[in-house]
Coordinates of C-alpha atoms in Angstrom, one line a residue:
Chain A
X301 CA 63.7 67.7 99.5
X302 CA 66.7 67.0 99.0
X303 CA 68.0 64.0 96.5
X304 CA 71.2 62.9 97.7
X305 CA 73.0 59.9 96.5
X306 CA 72.3 56.5 99.4
X307 CA 76.4 56.0 99.6
X308 CA 76.0 60.4 100.8
X309 CA 73.3 60.0 103.5
X310 CA 74.9 56.7 105.1
X311 CA 78.7 58.3 105.1
X312 CA 76.4 61.4 107.0
X313 CA 74.7 59.3 108.8
X314 CA 77.3 57.5 110.0
X315 CA 78.8 61.4 111.3
X316 CA 81.9 62.0 109.9
X317 CA 82.6 62.7 106.4
X318 CA 84.3 64.9 104.2
X319 CA 83.1 68.0 102.5
X320 CA 83.9 70.8 99.9
X321 CA 82.8 73.5 97.7
X322 CA 83.8 73.9 94.8
X323 CA 82.5 76.9 92.4
X324 CA 81.8 77.4 88.7
X325 CA 81.8 80.0 86.7
X326 CA 80.4 80.2 82.9
X327 CA 82.8 82.3 81.1
X328 CA 82.7 83.3 77.8
X329 CA 85.3 80.7 77.3
X330 CA 83.6 77.9 79.1
X331 CA 82.7 76.8 82.1
X332 CA 86.1 76.4 84.8
X333 CA 86.2 75.7 87.8
X334 CA 87.8 75.9 91.4
X335 CA 87.9 73.3 94.3
X336 CA 89.1 73.1 97.4
X337 CA 91.2 70.2 97.6
X338 CA 94.6 69.8 97.0
X339 CA 94.4 67.9 93.1
X340 CA 91.9 68.9 90.4
X341 CA 88.4 67.2 89.8
X342 CA 86.7 67.1 86.7
X343 CA 82.3 66.7 86.7
X344 CA 80.2 67.0 83.7
X345 CA 83.2 68.2 81.3
X346 CA 84.7 70.9 83.7
X347 CA 87.3 70.4 85.5
X348 CA 88.4 72.3 88.1
X349 CA 91.6 73.6 89.9
X350 CA 92.4 72.8 93.8
X351 CA 92.3 75.4 96.5
X352 CA 93.7 74.0 99.1
X353 CA 91.9 74.5 101.5
X354 CA 92.2 78.6 100.6
X355 CA 88.4 79.0 99.5
X356 CA 86.2 79.9 102.0
X357 CA 82.5 80.9 102.0
X358 CA 80.4 83.1 104.4
X359 CA 77.0 81.3 105.2
X360 CA 75.2 80.4 101.9
X361 CA 71.9 81.8 103.2
X362 CA 68.4 79.9 102.5
X363 CA 65.6 82.6 102.2
X364 CA 61.8 82.4 101.3
X365 CA 61.9 86.6 100.0
X366 CA 62.3 87.5 96.2
X367 CA 65.1 89.3 98.6
X368 CA 68.8 89.7 96.1
X369 CA 70.6 86.9 98.3
X370 CA 74.8 86.7 98.0
X371 CA 77.3 84.4 99.2
X372 CA 80.9 85.3 99.8
X373 CA 83.8 83.5 98.0
X374 CA 86.9 84.4 99.6
X375 CA 90.4 83.2 98.1
X376 CA 93.0 83.7 99.6
X377 CA 96.7 83.2 99.4
X378 CA 96.6 84.3 95.6
X379 CA 99.6 84.7 93.5
X380 CA 100.2 88.6 93.0
X381 CA 99.1 88.0 89.3
X382 CA 96.5 86.9 89.6
X383 CA 95.1 90.8 89.3
X384 CA 96.4 90.6 85.2
X385 CA 94.2 87.9 85.0
X386 CA 90.8 88.7 86.5
X387 CA 91.3 92.4 85.1
X388 CA 91.3 90.5 81.9
X389 CA 88.9 88.1 82.2
X390 CA 85.5 89.8 81.4
X391 CA 83.5 87.8 84.6
X392 CA 81.2 90.6 85.7
X393 CA 77.1 88.6 85.8
X394 CA 78.5 85.0 84.4
X395 CA 76.4 82.5 85.4
X396 CA 77.9 80.8 88.8
X397 CA 76.9 78.2 90.6
X398 CA 78.5 77.0 94.3
X399 CA 78.1 73.4 94.5
X400 CA 78.7 71.5 97.8
X401 CA 81.3 68.2 96.9
X402 CA 81.2 64.8 99.1
X403 CA 84.3 62.7 99.2
X404 CA 84.8 59.9 100.5
X405 CA 87.3 57.8 103.4
X406 CA 89.2 57.9 99.9
X407 CA 89.4 61.6 99.0
X408 CA 86.0 60.2 96.1
X409 CA 83.2 62.8 95.2
X410 CA 81.4 60.4 95.9
X411 CA 78.3 63.5 94.7
X412 CA 78.7 67.1 94.4
X413 CA 75.0 69.0 94.9
X414 CA 74.6 72.3 93.4
X415 CA 73.9 74.5 96.9
X416 CA 73.7 78.2 95.0
X417 CA 73.2 79.7 91.7
X418 CA 73.8 83.3 90.9
X419 CA 76.1 85.7 89.0
X420 CA 79.0 87.5 90.0
X421 CA 78.3 90.4 90.9
X422 CA 81.0 92.0 92.7
X423 CA 85.6 90.9 92.9
X424 CA 87.1 92.3 95.7
X425 CA 91.0 92.6 94.7
X426 CA 93.2 93.3 97.9
X427 CA 97.0 92.9 96.6
X428 CA 100.3 94.4 98.4
X429 CA 103.6 93.9 97.6
X430 CA 105.4 91.5 97.7
X431 CA 102.3 90.0 99.5
X432 CA 100.0 86.9 98.7
X433 CA 96.7 88.4 96.8
X434 CA 92.8 87.8 97.9
X435 CA 90.5 87.8 96.0
X436 CA 87.0 88.6 97.3
X437 CA 84.0 87.1 94.9
X438 CA 80.0 88.3 95.4
X439 CA 77.7 86.1 93.5
X440 CA 74.0 86.8 93.8
X441 CA 70.8 85.2 93.2
X442 CA 68.6 84.7 89.9
X443 CA 65.8 86.3 92.4
X444 CA 67.3 89.5 92.3
X445 CA 65.2 90.7 89.4
X446 CA 61.9 89.6 90.8
X447 CA 62.4 92.7 93.2
X448 CA 62.5 95.6 90.9
X449 CA 60.3 97.7 90.0
X450 CA 59.2 97.9 86.4
X451 CA 56.5 99.2 83.9
X452 CA 54.1 95.9 85.0
X453 CA 51.1 96.9 87.9
X454 CA 48.7 94.0 88.7
X455 CA 45.7 96.0 87.2
X456 CA 43.2 94.7 84.7
X457 CA 44.4 97.4 81.9
X458 CA 48.0 95.1 82.3
X459 CA 46.7 92.0 82.9
X460 CA 44.6 92.3 78.8
X461 CA 47.7 93.7 77.6
X462 CA 49.8 90.0 77.3
X463 CA 46.8 87.6 78.5
X464 CA 45.0 88.9 75.6
X465 CA 41.9 91.2 76.0
X466 CA 39.1 87.7 77.1
X467 CA 41.5 87.9 80.2
X468 CA 39.8 89.9 83.5
X469 CA 41.3 88.0 86.0
X470 CA 42.6 90.8 87.5
X471 CA 39.1 92.8 85.9
X472 CA 38.0 93.4 90.0
X473 CA 41.0 95.0 91.6
X474 CA 40.7 98.1 91.5
X475 CA 37.7 97.4 92.9
X476 CA 38.4 95.3 95.5
X477 CA 41.6 98.0 96.5
X478 CA 39.5 101.3 96.7
X479 CA 36.5 99.8 98.6
X480 CA 35.4 97.1 101.1
X481 CA 33.1 95.4 99.5
X482 CA 32.2 91.2 99.7
X483 CA 33.1 89.7 96.1
X484 CA 31.1 86.5 95.9
X485 CA 32.6 84.0 94.6
X486 CA 31.4 81.3 92.4
X487 CA 27.9 82.7 92.4
X488 CA 25.4 85.5 92.7
X489 CA 25.6 88.1 96.1
X490 CA 22.1 88.0 98.1
X491 CA 19.4 89.9 96.0
X492 CA 16.4 91.8 97.2
X493 CA 13.3 91.1 96.6
Chain B
X824 CA 124.5 82.0 90.8
X825 CA 120.4 82.1 91.7
X826 CA 119.1 80.6 94.2
X827 CA 115.7 77.9 93.9
X828 CA 113.4 76.9 95.2
X829 CA 111.5 75.3 97.7
X830 CA 115.1 75.7 99.1
X831 CA 116.4 73.1 101.7
X832 CA 118.0 74.3 104.9
X833 CA 121.4 75.7 106.1
X834 CA 124.0 73.2 105.4
X835 CA 125.3 71.3 108.2
X836 CA 128.9 71.7 109.3
X837 CA 130.6 69.1 111.2
X838 CA 131.3 68.3 114.2
X839 CA 127.3 69.7 114.5
X840 CA 125.0 66.9 115.0
X841 CA 122.1 69.2 113.7
X842 CA 120.5 72.8 113.9
X843 CA 117.3 72.3 116.0
X844 CA 117.4 71.6 119.6
X845 CA 113.6 71.5 118.8
X846 CA 110.8 71.1 116.2
X847 CA 107.3 69.7 115.7
X848 CA 105.8 68.0 112.4
X849 CA 102.3 67.9 113.0
X850 CA 99.1 67.9 111.6
X851 CA 97.3 70.7 110.7
X852 CA 93.2 69.7 110.2
X853 CA 90.2 72.1 108.9
X854 CA 87.4 70.5 110.0
X855 CA 83.4 71.5 112.0
X856 CA 83.2 69.6 114.4
X857 CA 79.7 69.3 116.9
X858 CA 77.7 67.4 119.4
X859 CA 74.3 65.6 118.2
X860 CA 71.0 65.5 120.8
X861 CA 72.0 61.8 121.1
X862 CA 75.2 63.0 122.5
X863 CA 77.3 61.7 119.7
X864 CA 80.2 63.9 117.9
X865 CA 80.5 64.7 114.6
X866 CA 83.1 65.9 112.6
X867 CA 83.2 67.5 108.8
X868 CA 86.2 67.3 106.7
X869 CA 86.1 71.3 105.2
X870 CA 89.5 71.2 104.1
X871 CA 92.8 68.6 103.1
X872 CA 95.3 68.4 106.4
X873 CA 98.4 70.1 105.7
X874 CA 101.9 69.5 108.3
X875 CA 102.5 72.5 109.8
X876 CA 106.4 73.0 111.2
X877 CA 108.1 74.9 114.1
X878 CA 111.9 75.3 114.3
X879 CA 113.9 76.3 116.9
X880 CA 118.1 75.7 116.4
X881 CA 120.7 75.9 118.6
X882 CA 122.5 78.8 120.2
X883 CA 124.5 79.6 116.3
X884 CA 128.4 81.8 116.0
X885 CA 127.7 84.6 114.0
X886 CA 128.5 83.0 111.1
X887 CA 125.6 80.4 111.5
X888 CA 123.3 83.1 113.1
X889 CA 123.9 85.5 109.9
X890 CA 123.5 82.6 107.2
X891 CA 120.3 81.5 108.8
X892 CA 118.6 85.3 108.6
X893 CA 119.5 85.1 104.5
X894 CA 118.3 81.7 104.2
X895 CA 114.3 83.5 105.9
X896 CA 114.9 86.5 104.6
X897 CA 115.1 85.3 100.8
X898 CA 111.9 83.2 101.6
X899 CA 110.4 86.5 101.3
X900 CA 107.8 85.9 103.8
X901 CA 105.2 83.7 102.5
X902 CA 105.3 83.5 99.1
X903 CA 108.0 81.8 98.7
X904 CA 109.0 77.5 99.7
X905 CA 111.2 75.6 101.3
X906 CA 111.5 71.8 102.3
X907 CA 110.2 71.1 105.4
X908 CA 111.9 68.4 107.2
X909 CA 110.5 66.9 109.9
X910 CA 113.9 67.3 111.8
X911 CA 114.1 65.4 114.6
X912 CA 113.4 62.2 112.3
X913 CA 115.0 63.0 109.5
X914 CA 115.8 59.4 109.5
X915 CA 114.3 55.9 110.1
X916 CA 113.3 55.7 113.7
X917 CA 115.9 52.3 113.0
X918 CA 118.5 53.6 110.8
X919 CA 119.3 57.4 113.3
X920 CA 122.7 57.9 111.3
X921 CA 121.6 56.9 107.6
X922 CA 121.6 54.2 106.1
X923 CA 126.1 53.3 106.4
X924 CA 126.4 49.6 105.2
X925 CA 122.7 49.1 103.6
X926 CA 123.0 47.7 100.2
X927 CA 120.2 47.4 97.8
X928 CA 121.0 45.4 94.0
X929 CA 125.0 45.7 95.7
X930 CA 124.9 48.9 95.4
X931 CA 124.4 51.2 98.9
X932 CA 121.2 52.1 100.3
X933 CA 120.9 55.7 98.8
X934 CA 117.1 56.0 101.4
X935 CA 114.7 55.5 98.0
X936 CA 112.2 53.5 97.1
X937 CA 109.8 52.9 95.1
X938 CA 105.3 53.0 95.6
X939 CA 104.6 49.8 94.3
X940 CA 101.2 49.4 95.1
X941 CA 98.4 51.7 97.3
X942 CA 96.1 49.7 99.0
X943 CA 91.7 50.8 97.6
X944 CA 91.5 52.4 101.0
X945 CA 95.1 54.5 100.3
X946 CA 96.0 54.0 104.0
X947 CA 98.0 51.7 103.2
X948 CA 101.0 51.3 100.9
X949 CA 103.8 48.7 99.6
X950 CA 107.7 49.6 98.8
X951 CA 109.5 48.0 98.0
X952 CA 113.4 47.8 96.4
X953 CA 114.5 48.3 100.1
X954 CA 117.7 46.5 101.4
X955 CA 116.7 43.2 103.2
X956 CA 115.3 43.4 106.5
X957 CA 114.9 46.9 106.2
X958 CA 113.0 48.3 109.4
X959 CA 110.5 51.0 109.1
X960 CA 108.7 52.0 112.3
X961 CA 105.9 53.4 113.7
X962 CA 105.8 57.6 112.8
X963 CA 109.0 57.5 110.4
X964 CA 107.9 59.7 107.7
X965 CA 108.2 59.6 103.8
X966 CA 107.5 61.8 101.5
X967 CA 106.8 61.3 97.4
X968 CA 106.6 63.9 94.0
X969 CA 102.3 65.2 93.4
X970 CA 102.4 66.8 90.9
X971 CA 104.7 70.0 90.9
X972 CA 104.4 69.8 95.4
X973 CA 106.3 67.1 97.4
X974 CA 104.0 65.2 100.1
X975 CA 104.9 63.7 103.3
X976 CA 103.0 61.0 104.7
X977 CA 103.7 59.5 108.3
X978 CA 104.4 56.1 108.9
X979 CA 100.3 54.1 111.3
X980 CA 102.4 50.9 110.9
X981 CA 105.2 49.4 110.6
X982 CA 107.6 46.8 108.6
X983 CA 109.8 44.8 107.9
X984 CA 111.2 44.8 104.6
X985 CA 110.8 41.0 103.3
X986 CA 112.2 40.8 99.7
X987 CA 113.1 44.1 99.4
X988 CA 109.3 45.2 99.6
X989 CA 106.9 46.3 102.5
X990 CA 103.5 47.4 103.1
X991 CA 102.4 50.1 106.0
X992 CA 99.7 51.9 107.0
X993 CA 100.5 55.9 106.5
X994 CA 98.4 59.3 107.0
X995 CA 97.3 61.2 105.3
X996 CA 95.8 59.3 102.1
X997 CA 97.4 59.1 99.4
X998 CA 95.8 61.1 97.4
X999 CA 93.5 60.6 94.7
X1000 CA 95.2 60.8 91.9
X1001 CA 98.6 59.7 92.7
X1002 CA 99.8 56.0 91.2
X1003 CA 102.0 53.7 92.2
X1004 CA 106.5 53.9 90.1
X1005 CA 107.3 56.8 92.0
X1006 CA 110.3 57.2 93.9
X1007 CA 109.6 57.0 97.7
X1008 CA 112.4 59.4 100.2
X1009 CA 113.1 57.9 103.2
X1010 CA 116.1 59.9 104.0
X1011 CA 114.9 64.1 104.8
X1012 CA 111.5 63.2 103.6
X1013 CA 110.4 66.8 102.7
X1014 CA 107.4 68.8 101.6
X1015 CA 106.9 73.0 100.7
X1016 CA 106.2 74.9 103.1
X1017 CA 105.8 78.1 103.4
X1018 CA 107.2 80.3 106.5
X1019 CA 103.5 81.0 108.7
X1020 CA 104.6 83.9 111.3
X1021 CA 107.4 86.4 111.4
X1022 CA 110.7 84.2 112.3
X1023 CA 111.9 84.9 116.1
X1024 CA 115.4 85.9 115.5
X1025 CA 117.1 86.1 119.4
X1026 CA 120.6 87.6 120.0
X1027 CA 123.1 87.8 123.2
X1028 CA 125.8 90.7 122.9
X1029 CA 128.9 88.4 121.9
X1030 CA 127.3 88.3 118.4
X1031 CA 125.1 85.0 118.9
X1032 CA 121.6 83.8 118.8
X1033 CA 119.1 81.5 117.9
X1034 CA 116.3 81.7 115.4
X1035 CA 112.7 80.4 115.8
X1036 CA 110.4 80.0 113.1
X1037 CA 107.1 78.4 111.4
X1038 CA 106.6 77.3 108.6
X1039 CA 102.8 75.7 107.2
X1040 CA 103.0 72.8 104.3
X1041 CA 101.3 74.1 100.3
X1042 CA 99.7 72.0 98.8
X1043 CA 99.1 73.4 95.0

C-alpha cells in the first residue's frame, strides 16, 4: 500500500495538483538527476537538472509476472552536443530510479515517490545536422534477473547442494512430477492390513 | 558583426507605429484532465506553463520584407532564441505610447522597477522604484531575469503605486528560487522564445509582402 504524506493526499483529494517526473542516474562519477520542471532541485544530496517539459515518460508498467518491465523516457529539444556527452559517459547498466514528484500550488516539491527502479539499458540518440536532438532512454526493471535460465533446478540434488545434505525439501519432487501419487502430509497414509 | 541571441525584433523605422497587424501571446498548459465518477473534473499539471506567441506583420515593403526574412533565417529554425514580446501590449495599458513625462527620483522613468516582495503563494508581488501614481492594470505584462533567461508574467490584479510601490497578482506564479531585488521590466517585457513551425512568407508581385510566425517560450 502506498504511503503518502498527508499534504500530498490532501492535494490529490482536491482533484487539482501538479506532478513532475524525475529520473536519478547512479553513474560512476556520482548520482545525477533530471526532472521535468524549469528549475533545479536537490533531494537527498542529488541535484536534478531542469528539462522544462522536454521529458516525457511512457506508461510505467506494473506487472505481477517475472517479466522484465521497461519504461521509456524521452528527452527532446536537446542541443546536438549532447551526443558527445552520451558517448563519453559510462551509462550502460547503471542503476536508475524514476520518481513521481508532487508539487503544491507554490511549485514546492512536497514528496518524491519512487515509481520505477531498474537499470539504464538503452540510450538511443536521434539527431540531425542543425536540429535539436532527441534522447530515448530505456530503463529495465530489476525483474530481469528472475526469468533467466541458469544452472539451478528445482530438484532434490540442487536443493541439497545449496541448503546442505540434510535439506530434503525437494525430496519428493521427482515422484510428484513423474507419477500421479497422493502424498499424505503430516501423517501416514492408508495402511493395509 | 556577430549576432547575439536572443535576438530582438528588427528595429521599427518611423513613422511606422509597429510591425504587427496581429499578435497573440497565450499560455500553454501541459495537463491531463479527467472527469471523476462523481462528475468533478480533475486536472494534473505535468509540466510547467509556457507562453506561446503568434505574430503577423503588416504589409512590408521590399527592404522590410528582406530584413524580416533574414532575421527569421538567422534563428536557424528552433535552434536560436529571440525576444518574444507581447507586441500589442508592449507597454502597460495606461501608458500606450511609453513613459514620456514620468519620473522616478528626479530622473525620467526608464520603464524598469524593482521586485521588492514576493507573497508566500508566489502569485502576488510588490514592485517598487516606480513613479508615484504609476498605474498597472489587469492584463499588463512584466518580465524578470531568472537564471540566464527572462521570464514574463501577466498581471491578474492591478494597482496604483503609492509611495513608488504597488502590489499586483501575477500568472504564472513566480518560480521557486527567484528572490527579491531583481529588475522588473515594464517596457517591452520579453521572454526567450524559439521559432515553432515554419514561418509563412506571403509576397506580392510588386515586391511587398507579409510574414507570419509562431514562437514558444524557452524556460531553461
